[in-house]
Phi, psi and omega in degrees: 000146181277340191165207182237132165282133229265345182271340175268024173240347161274344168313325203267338183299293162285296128062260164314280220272013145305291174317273156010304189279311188284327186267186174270158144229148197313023186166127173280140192277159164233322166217161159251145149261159149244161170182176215060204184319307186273011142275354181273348192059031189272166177182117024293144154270124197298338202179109166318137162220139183223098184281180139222144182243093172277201197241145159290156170259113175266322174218112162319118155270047176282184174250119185356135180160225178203071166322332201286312191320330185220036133215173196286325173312126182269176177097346181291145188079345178247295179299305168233147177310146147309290171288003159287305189273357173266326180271014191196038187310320184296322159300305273253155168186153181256166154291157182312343169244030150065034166249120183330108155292072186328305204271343177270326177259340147299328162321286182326290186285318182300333185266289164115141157331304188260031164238065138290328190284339158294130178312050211247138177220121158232142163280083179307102170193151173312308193278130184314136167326299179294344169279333180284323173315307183316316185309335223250303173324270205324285168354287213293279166340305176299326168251026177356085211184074176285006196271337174286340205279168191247145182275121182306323170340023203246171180219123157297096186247356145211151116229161186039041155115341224240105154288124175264097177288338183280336132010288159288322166324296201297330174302283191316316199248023187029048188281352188297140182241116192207145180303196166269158182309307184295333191279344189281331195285327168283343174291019191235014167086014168297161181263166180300286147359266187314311169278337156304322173284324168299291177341297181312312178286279139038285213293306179297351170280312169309300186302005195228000167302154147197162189037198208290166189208119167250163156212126185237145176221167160243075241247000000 
């Protein structure tokens, strides 16, 4: 796909935090973002960036038992809920070592198997949006490896339970008025220079995407 029509990516947006509200999910969520091209108002949006800030699982409250026994994946009940992967084996999905991968299988149940080929890149972590950005620059500088960075650029559309319609209204009517990357990347204290070159790089990294993209972290 080439992109989104600006009106089916906040459709597809609300959607997620539908789901989000209604369902169980392999782990508890605390907030969703949007951020990028479609906080921008631009339209097609080439490409959905979608954050979620989940809860590390410290304690299943699934129902008692010896989760690991009936499925092959390990980590069920430690990583991910239990009766979250028994009503939802088609989601469950593992990491290269063959442990529930917390940030895949939401991808999975929020998305579905039959978007993959959508232009969608979410983004997975414990930690609030606005902290990882500061987190993910830092990073990002230190291995100069701008391909990590998170784009500051977002809107908050639930958290902790609480939806923001205006939040979508303002998407829907492209009323977000927002900088440019580099001009955003220097209010977070980048040089004029470094950000145009972080930007640049972003940008050429995003272009080298195609269909849905996870990426999960942990701060």
């Amino acid at each position: 796909m080439s992109g989104f029509d600006r009106r089916d990516a906040v459709d597809r947006l609300e959607r997620l935090v539908d789901t989000v509200e209604e369902e169980r999910m392999p782990v508890p969520v605390r907030e969703v973002w949007a951020f990028g091209d479609v906080a921008l108002g631009l339209d097609p949006v080439e490409r959905l960036d979608v954050y979620l800030t989940k809860d590390i699982l410290m304690r299943d409250d699934s129902a008692a038992g010896d989760p690991d026994a009936a499925f092959a994946v390990e980590g069920v009940g430690k990583s991910v809920r239990a009766d979250w992967a028994a009503d939802h084996p088609e989601y469950l999905r593992a990491n290269a070592n063959g442990h529930a991968a917390p940030e895949k299988c939401l991808a999975a149940h929020l998305l579905g198997d039959a978007s993959q080929e959508e232009p969608i890149h979410f983004e997975v972590c414990n930690a609030p949006f606005e902290d990882n950005v500061t987190q993910r620059l830092r990073g990002a500088a230190m291995r100069e490896d701008y391909t990590q960075l998170l784009d500051p650029r977002g809107v908050c559309l639930w958290a902790d339970g609480t939806r923001s319609e205006e939040a979508f209204r303002k998407l829907r009517e492209s009323e977000l008025a927002l900088p440019t990357l580099s001009s955003a990347l220097e209010m977070l204290g980048m040089d004029e220079d470094a950000a145009a070159d972080a930007a640049r790089e972003l940008h050429a990294w995003r272009e080298e995407q195609d269909g849905v993209t996870v990426r999960g972290d942990v701060v």
